[in-house]
Coordinates of C-alpha atoms in Angstrom, one line a residue:
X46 CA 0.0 0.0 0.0
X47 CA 1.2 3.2 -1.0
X48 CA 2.1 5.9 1.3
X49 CA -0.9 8.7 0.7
X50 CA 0.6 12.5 -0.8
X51 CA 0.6 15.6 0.9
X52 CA -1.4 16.9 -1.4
X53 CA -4.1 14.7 -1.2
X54 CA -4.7 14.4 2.8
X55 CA -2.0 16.0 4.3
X56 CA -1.3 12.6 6.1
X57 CA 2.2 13.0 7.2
X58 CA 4.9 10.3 7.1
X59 CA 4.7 9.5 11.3
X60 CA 0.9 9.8 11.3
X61 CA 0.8 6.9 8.1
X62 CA 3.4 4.9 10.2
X63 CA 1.8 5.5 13.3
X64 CA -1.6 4.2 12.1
X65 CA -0.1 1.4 10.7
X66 CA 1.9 0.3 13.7
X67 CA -1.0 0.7 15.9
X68 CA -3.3 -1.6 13.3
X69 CA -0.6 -4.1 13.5
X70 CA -1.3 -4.5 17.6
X71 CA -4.9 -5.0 17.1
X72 CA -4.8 -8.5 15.1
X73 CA -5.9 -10.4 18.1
X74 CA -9.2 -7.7 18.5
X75 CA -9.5 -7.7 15.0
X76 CA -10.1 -11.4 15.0
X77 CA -12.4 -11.3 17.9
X78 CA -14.6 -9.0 16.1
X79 CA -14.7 -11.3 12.8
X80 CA -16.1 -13.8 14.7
X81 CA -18.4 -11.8 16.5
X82 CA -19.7 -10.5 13.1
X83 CA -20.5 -14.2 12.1
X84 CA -22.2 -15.1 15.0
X85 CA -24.6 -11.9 13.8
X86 CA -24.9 -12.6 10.5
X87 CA -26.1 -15.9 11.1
X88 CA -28.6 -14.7 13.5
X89 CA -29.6 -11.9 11.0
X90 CA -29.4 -14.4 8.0
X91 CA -32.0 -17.0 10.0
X92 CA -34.7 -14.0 10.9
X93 CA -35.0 -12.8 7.0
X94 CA -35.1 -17.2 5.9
X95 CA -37.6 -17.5 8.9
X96 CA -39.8 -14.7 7.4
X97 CA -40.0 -15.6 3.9
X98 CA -38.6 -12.0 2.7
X99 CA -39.0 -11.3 -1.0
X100 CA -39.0 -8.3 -3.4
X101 CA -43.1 -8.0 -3.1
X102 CA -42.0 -6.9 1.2
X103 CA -40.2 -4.0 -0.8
X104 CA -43.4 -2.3 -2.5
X105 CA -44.5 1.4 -0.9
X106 CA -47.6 1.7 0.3
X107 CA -49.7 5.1 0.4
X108 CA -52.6 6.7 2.8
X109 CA -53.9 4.3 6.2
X110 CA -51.2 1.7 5.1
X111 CA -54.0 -1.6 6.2
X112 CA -52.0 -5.0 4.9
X113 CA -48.9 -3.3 4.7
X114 CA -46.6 -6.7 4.6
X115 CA -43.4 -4.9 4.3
X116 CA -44.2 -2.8 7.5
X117 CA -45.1 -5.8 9.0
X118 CA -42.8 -8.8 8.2
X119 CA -39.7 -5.7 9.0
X120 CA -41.2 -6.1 12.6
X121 CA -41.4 -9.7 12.7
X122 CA -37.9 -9.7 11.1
X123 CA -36.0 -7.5 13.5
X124 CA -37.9 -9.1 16.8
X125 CA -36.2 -12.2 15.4
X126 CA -32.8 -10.7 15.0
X127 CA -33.0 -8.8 18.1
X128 CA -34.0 -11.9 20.5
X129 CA -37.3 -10.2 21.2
X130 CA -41.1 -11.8 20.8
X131 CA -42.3 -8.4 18.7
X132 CA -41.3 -5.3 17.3
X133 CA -42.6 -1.9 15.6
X134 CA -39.8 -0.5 13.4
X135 CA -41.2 2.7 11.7
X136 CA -39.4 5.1 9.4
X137 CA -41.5 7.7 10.9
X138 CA -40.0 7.5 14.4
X139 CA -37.5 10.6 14.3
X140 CA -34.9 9.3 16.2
X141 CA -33.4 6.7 18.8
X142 CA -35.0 10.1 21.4
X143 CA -38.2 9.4 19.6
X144 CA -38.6 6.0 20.2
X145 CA -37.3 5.9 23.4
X146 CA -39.9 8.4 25.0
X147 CA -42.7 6.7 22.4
X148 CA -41.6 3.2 24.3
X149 CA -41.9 5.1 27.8
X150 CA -45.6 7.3 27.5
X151 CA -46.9 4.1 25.8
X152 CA -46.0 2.0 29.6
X153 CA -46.8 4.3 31.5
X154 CA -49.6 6.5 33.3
X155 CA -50.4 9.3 35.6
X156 CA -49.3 8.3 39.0
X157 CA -46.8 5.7 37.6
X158 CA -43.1 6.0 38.5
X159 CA -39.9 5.7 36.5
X160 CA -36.4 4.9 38.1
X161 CA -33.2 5.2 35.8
X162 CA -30.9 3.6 37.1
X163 CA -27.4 4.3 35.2
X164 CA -27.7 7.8 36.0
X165 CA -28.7 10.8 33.9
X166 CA -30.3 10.2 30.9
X167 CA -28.9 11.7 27.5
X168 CA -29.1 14.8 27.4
X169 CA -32.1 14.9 24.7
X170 CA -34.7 12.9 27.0
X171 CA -34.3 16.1 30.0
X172 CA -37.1 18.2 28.9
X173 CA -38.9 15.0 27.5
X174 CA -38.9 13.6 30.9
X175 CA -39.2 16.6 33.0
X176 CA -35.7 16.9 34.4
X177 CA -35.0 20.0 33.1
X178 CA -37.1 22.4 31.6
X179 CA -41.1 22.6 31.5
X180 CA -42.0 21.5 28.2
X181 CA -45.6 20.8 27.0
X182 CA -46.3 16.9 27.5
X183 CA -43.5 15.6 29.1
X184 CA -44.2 12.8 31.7
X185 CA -43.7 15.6 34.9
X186 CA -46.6 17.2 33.1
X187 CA -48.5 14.1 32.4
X188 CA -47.7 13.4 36.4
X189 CA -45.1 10.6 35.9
X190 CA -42.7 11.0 39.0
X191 CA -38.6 10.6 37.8
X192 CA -36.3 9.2 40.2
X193 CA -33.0 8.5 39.3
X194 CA -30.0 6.0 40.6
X195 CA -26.4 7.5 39.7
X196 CA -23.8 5.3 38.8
X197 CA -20.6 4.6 41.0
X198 CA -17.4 7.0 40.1
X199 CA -16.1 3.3 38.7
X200 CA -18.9 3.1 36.0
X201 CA -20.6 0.8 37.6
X202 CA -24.4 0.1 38.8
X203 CA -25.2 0.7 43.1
X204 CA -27.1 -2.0 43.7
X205 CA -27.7 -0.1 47.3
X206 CA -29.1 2.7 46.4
X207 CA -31.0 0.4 43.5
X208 CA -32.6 -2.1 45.9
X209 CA -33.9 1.1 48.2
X210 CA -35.0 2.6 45.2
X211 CA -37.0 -0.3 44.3
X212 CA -38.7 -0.4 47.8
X213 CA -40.8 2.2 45.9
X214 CA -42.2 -0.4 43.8
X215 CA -41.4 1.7 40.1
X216 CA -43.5 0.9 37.5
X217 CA -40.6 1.1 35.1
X218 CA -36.6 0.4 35.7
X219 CA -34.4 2.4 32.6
X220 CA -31.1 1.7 31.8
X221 CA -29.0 3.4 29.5
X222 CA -27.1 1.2 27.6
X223 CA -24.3 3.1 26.5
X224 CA -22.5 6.1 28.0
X225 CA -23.7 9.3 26.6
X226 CA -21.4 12.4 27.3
X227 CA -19.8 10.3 30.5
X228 CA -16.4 9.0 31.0
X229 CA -17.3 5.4 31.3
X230 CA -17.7 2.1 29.6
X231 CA -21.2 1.0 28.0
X232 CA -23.0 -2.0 30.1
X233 CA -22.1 -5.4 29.3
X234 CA -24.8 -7.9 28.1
X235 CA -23.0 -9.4 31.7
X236 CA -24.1 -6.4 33.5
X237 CA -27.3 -6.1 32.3
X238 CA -28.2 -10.0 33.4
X239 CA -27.2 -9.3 36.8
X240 CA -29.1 -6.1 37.0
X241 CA -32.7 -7.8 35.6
X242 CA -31.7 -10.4 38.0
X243 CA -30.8 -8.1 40.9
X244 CA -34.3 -6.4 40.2
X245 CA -36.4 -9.5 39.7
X246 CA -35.8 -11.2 43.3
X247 CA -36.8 -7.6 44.6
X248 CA -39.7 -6.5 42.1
X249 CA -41.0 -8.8 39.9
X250 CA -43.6 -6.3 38.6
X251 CA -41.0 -3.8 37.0
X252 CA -41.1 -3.6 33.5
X253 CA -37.5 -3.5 32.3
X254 CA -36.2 -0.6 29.4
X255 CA -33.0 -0.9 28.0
X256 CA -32.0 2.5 25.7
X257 CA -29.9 0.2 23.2
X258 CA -28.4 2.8 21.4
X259 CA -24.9 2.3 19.6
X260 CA -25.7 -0.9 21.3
X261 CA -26.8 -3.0 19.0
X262 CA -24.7 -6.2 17.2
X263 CA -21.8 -5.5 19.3
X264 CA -22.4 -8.6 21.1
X265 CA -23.5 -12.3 20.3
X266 CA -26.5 -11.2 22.3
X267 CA -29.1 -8.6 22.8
X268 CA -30.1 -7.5 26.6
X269 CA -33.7 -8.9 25.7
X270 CA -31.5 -12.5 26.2
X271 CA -31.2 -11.9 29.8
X272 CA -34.2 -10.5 30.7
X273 CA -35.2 -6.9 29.5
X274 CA -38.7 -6.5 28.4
X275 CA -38.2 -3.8 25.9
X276 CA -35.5 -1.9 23.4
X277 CA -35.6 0.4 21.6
X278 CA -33.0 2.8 19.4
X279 CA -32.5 4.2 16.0
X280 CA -32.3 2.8 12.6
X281 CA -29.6 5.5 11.8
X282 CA -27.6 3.7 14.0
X283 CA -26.0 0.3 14.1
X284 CA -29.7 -1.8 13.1
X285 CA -30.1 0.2 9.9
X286 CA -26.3 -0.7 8.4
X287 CA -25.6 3.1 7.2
X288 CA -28.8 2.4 4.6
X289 CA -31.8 3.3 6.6
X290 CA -32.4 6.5 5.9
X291 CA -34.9 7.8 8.5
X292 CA -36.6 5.7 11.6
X293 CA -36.2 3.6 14.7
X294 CA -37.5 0.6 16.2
X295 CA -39.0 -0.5 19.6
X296 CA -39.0 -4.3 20.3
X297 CA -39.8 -6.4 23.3
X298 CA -42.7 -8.8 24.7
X299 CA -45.6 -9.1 22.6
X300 CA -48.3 -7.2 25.3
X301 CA -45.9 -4.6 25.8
X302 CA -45.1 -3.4 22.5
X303 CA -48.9 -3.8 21.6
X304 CA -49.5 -1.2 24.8
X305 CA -46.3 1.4 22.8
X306 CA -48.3 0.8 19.4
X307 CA -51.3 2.5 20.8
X308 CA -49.6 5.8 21.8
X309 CA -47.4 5.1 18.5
X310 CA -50.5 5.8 16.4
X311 CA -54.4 6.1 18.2
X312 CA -55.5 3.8 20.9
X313 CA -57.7 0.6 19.3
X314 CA -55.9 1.2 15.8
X315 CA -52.4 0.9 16.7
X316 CA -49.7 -0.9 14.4
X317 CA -52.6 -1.5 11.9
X318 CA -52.4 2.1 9.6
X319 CA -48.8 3.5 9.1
X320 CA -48.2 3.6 5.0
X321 CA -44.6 5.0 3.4
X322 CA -45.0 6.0 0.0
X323 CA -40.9 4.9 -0.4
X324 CA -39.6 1.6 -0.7
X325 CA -38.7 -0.8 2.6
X326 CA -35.7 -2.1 0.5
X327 CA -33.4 0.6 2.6
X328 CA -34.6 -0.8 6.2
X329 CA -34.2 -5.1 4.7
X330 CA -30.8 -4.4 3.7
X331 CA -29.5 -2.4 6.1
X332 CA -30.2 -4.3 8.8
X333 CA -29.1 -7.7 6.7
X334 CA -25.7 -5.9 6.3
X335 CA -26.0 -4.2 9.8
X336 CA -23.2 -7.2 11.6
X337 CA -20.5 -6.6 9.1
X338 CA -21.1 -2.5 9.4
X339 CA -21.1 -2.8 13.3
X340 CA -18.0 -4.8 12.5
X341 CA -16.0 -2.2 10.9
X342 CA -17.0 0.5 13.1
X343 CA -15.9 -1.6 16.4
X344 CA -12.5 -2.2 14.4
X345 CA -12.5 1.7 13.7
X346 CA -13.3 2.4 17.4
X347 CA -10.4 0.0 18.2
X348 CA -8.1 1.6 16.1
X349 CA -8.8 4.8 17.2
X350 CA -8.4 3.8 20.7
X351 CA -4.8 2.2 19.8
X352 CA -3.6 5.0 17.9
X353 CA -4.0 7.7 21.0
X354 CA -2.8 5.3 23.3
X355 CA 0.2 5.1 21.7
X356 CA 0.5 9.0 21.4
X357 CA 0.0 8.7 25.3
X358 CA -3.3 10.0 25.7
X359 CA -6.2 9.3 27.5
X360 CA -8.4 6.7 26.0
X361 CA -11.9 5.0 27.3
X362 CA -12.8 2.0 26.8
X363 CA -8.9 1.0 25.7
X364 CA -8.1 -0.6 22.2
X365 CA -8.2 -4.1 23.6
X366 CA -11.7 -3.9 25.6
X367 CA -14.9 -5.7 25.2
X368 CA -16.9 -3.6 23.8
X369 CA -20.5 -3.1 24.3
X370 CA -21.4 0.3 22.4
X371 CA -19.2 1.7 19.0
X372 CA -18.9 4.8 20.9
X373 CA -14.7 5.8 21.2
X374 CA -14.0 8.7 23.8
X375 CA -10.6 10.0 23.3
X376 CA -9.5 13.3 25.5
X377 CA -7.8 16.1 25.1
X378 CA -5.9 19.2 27.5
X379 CA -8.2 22.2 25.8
X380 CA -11.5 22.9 23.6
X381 CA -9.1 24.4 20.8
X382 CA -7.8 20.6 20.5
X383 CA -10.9 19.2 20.8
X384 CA -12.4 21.3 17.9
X385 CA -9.0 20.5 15.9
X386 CA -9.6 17.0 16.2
X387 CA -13.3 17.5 15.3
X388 CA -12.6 19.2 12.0
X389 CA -10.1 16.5 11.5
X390 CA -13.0 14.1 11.1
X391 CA -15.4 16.2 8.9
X392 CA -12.2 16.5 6.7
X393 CA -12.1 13.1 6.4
X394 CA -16.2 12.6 5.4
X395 CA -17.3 12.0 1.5
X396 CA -20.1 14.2 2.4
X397 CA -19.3 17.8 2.9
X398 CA -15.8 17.2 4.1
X399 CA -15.3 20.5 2.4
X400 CA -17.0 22.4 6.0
X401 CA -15.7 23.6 8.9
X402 CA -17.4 22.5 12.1
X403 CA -18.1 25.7 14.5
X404 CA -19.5 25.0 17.9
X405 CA -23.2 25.4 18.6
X406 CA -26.2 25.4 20.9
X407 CA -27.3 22.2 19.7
X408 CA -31.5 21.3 20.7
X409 CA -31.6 19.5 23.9
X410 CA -28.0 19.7 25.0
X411 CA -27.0 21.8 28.2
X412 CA -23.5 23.1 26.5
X413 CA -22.7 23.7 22.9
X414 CA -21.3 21.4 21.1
X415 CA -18.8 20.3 18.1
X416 CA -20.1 17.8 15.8
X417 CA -18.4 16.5 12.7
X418 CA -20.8 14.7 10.8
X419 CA -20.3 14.1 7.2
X420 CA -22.8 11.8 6.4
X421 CA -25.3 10.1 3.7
X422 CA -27.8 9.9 5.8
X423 CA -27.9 13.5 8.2
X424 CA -27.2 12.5 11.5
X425 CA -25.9 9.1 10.8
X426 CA -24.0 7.6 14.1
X427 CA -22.8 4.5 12.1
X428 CA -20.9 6.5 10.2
X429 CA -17.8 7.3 10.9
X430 CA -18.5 11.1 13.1
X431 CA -17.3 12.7 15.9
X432 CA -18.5 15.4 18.8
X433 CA -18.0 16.3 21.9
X434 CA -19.6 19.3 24.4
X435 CA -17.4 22.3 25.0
X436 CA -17.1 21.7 28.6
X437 CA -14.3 20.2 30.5
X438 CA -13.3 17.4 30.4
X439 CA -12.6 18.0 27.4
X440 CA -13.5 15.1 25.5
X441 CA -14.5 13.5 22.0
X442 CA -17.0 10.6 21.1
X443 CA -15.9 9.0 18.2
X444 CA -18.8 7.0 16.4
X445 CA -19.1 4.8 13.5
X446 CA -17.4 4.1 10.0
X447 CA -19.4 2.5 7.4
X448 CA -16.1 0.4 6.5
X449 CA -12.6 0.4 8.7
X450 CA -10.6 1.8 6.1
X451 CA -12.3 4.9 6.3
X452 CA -12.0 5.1 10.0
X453 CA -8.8 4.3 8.9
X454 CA -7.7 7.1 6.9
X455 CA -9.6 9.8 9.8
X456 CA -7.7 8.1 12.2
X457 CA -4.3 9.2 10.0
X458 CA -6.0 12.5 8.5
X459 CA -7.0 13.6 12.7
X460 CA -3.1 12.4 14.2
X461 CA -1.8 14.2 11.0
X462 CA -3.4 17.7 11.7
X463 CA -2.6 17.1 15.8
X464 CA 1.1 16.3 14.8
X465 CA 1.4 19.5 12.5
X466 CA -0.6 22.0 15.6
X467 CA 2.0 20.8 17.9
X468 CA -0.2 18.7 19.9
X469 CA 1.2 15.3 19.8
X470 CA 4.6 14.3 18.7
X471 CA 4.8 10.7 17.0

């Protein structure tokens, strides 16, 4: 392979070398990731076989949508892949936000309690809640009380402060998958069996959320296989392969999600109307192609990880972790290097690589924040992006990469431009 030109990237000599030294370390991770991506595909590979797909689950539908089979067998084919009885995957959910609070106001009722247990909630579900803010029709307004467990300064859950928490008897236990704006690793799939387990002997009643988000194929199992009662998260994450483009799904028990498909639509109509005048071809393949994506972005992630090590900087989780979101948080001393690094990455996107990245006061986020985010799809996480809030710590969240050599190359194009501002020294 060929060294790549100044003029073309500006990848310096040290950075290429660098880069390639630090993908030489990983062979071991890489391997474990391969067969990780198997294990997925298979499981993927069974639920589209199961359902019979064919070209006629493709065709658009118009108005109330009645005997939409392609809206229908997509939910019968990601409860399958996901481990879960039933699904609603809908490319008019907005976001992994979207169907998150959708999952929660369709469980619950005035008088009803939620308990989060992993802490503060991203920062987009505040308002929605009621943490923050008094916006029309969140659950504070819809008198839903919000009580809230914080993790231990290790990362991990206090079963403590959980099992008095629970005395309360909560009609729904959250937990946050992966770690947000925190210094931490995601949950394990380990974690998350001893937590439904922990809660079980002490309330059997509690319905069990999981936010799966970045989540999702990063394991050989979902948290529905030890116990949660309902996901949900985006399909312009890790389920929709980079391919999606628009939606998110919420998947679970069977009388659950038929209680979330009420407040999805109307009461008594529920997952029956829905139409989308565009073809379901996007949502099939992506998620058929979603283990090998997840793949390439947990290489990336890796990568990443390895490559800032080595330039002796702080890392979380480290390039030889088990990983349980695609999420890479790499630090740095100032906001000026944190912005650097982010305009490193949009310089490295297909999609308007030629822009400059500013910080901003981003909707539901209590700082501004930096976002690169060259993307086919706008807002893409599996693609290979990076932000971070202008706050100390001061730290990015690396995401995504549709294939590992791209995460590649913004790994060399980001250690170049640190190299050449004097920030690192290779």
């Amino acid at each position: 392979m060929a060294v790549c030109h100044e003029e073309s990237f500006g990848i310096t000599p040290a950075a290429y070398t660098a880069v390639q030294r630090a993908q030489d370390d990983l062979r071991g991770v890489f391997e474990r990731i391969d067969a990780l991506e198997q294990v997925n595909q298979i499981k993927v590979l069974h639920a589209f076989q199961l359902e019979r797909i064919s070209a006629r689950h493709f065709a658009p539908t118009t108005g109330y949508g009645y005997d939409d089979i392609g809206r229908d067998a997509l939910d019968r084919v990601f409860a399958h892949a996901l481990g879960c009885e039933d699904a609603l995957v809908r490319p008019q959910i907005a976001s992994g936000t979207h169907a998150l609070f959708l999952a929660i106001a369709g469980l619950l009722l005035p008088g009803d309690t939620m308990l989060c247990i992993t802490g503060k909630p991203y920062d987009t579900l505040e308002q929605a809640i009621g943490i923050s803010g008094d916006a029309f029709g969140s659950l504070k307004q819809w008198g839903i009380d919000y009580r809230q467990v914080d993790l231990l300064d290790s990362g991990a859950l206090d079963y403590k402060k959980i099992a008095a928490a629970l005395e309360d008897k909560p009609k729904l236990v959250y937990m946050q998958r992966s770690r947000g704006y925190e210094w931490r690793e995601a949950l394990s799939i380990q974690a998350f069996g001893e937590a439904v387990s922990f809660i079980r002997q002490r309330h059997p009643q509690a319905i069990l959320l999981v936010d799966n988000c970045y989540g999702e194929f990063t394991d050989a199992e979902e948290p529905s296989a030890v116990g949660a009662d309902v996901l949900a998260g985006s399909l312009i994450k890790n389920p929709g392969g980079g391919l999606a483009p628009s939606g998110g799904y919420i998947a679970g028990k069977r009388t659950l999600i038929e209680r979330i498909a009420g407040r999805l639509t109307v009461p008594g109509i529920g997952r029956e109307v829905g139409s989308y005048a565009a073809s379901y071809a996007p949502f099939f393949q992506g998620l058929f192609l979603s283990p090998h994506v997840t793949a390439q972005s947990l290489k990336s992630a890796a990568l990443f990880a390895r490559v800032f090590e080595n330039a002796g900087m702080k890392t979380m989780p480290d390039s030889s972790a088990l990983r349980s979101d695609i999420i890479q948080a790499v630090r740095f001393e100032s906001a000026a290097q944190l912005i650097r690094f982010c305009r490193s990455i949009q310089r490295a996107a297909a999609i308007d690589g030629f822009l400059v990245p500013e910080p901003w006061d981003m909707p539901g986020y209590s700082n501004q924040v930096i976002m690169a985010a060259g993307a086919f799809v706008q807002g893409s996480s599996i693609e290979l992006s990076a932000d971070g809030p202008i706050a100390a710590p001061y730290t990015a969240y690396i995401q995504g990469a549709l294939t590992y050599f791209h995460g590649k190359i913004g790994a060399m194009i980001a250690l170049s431009d640190l190299e050449k501002a004097g920030v690192i020294q290779l």
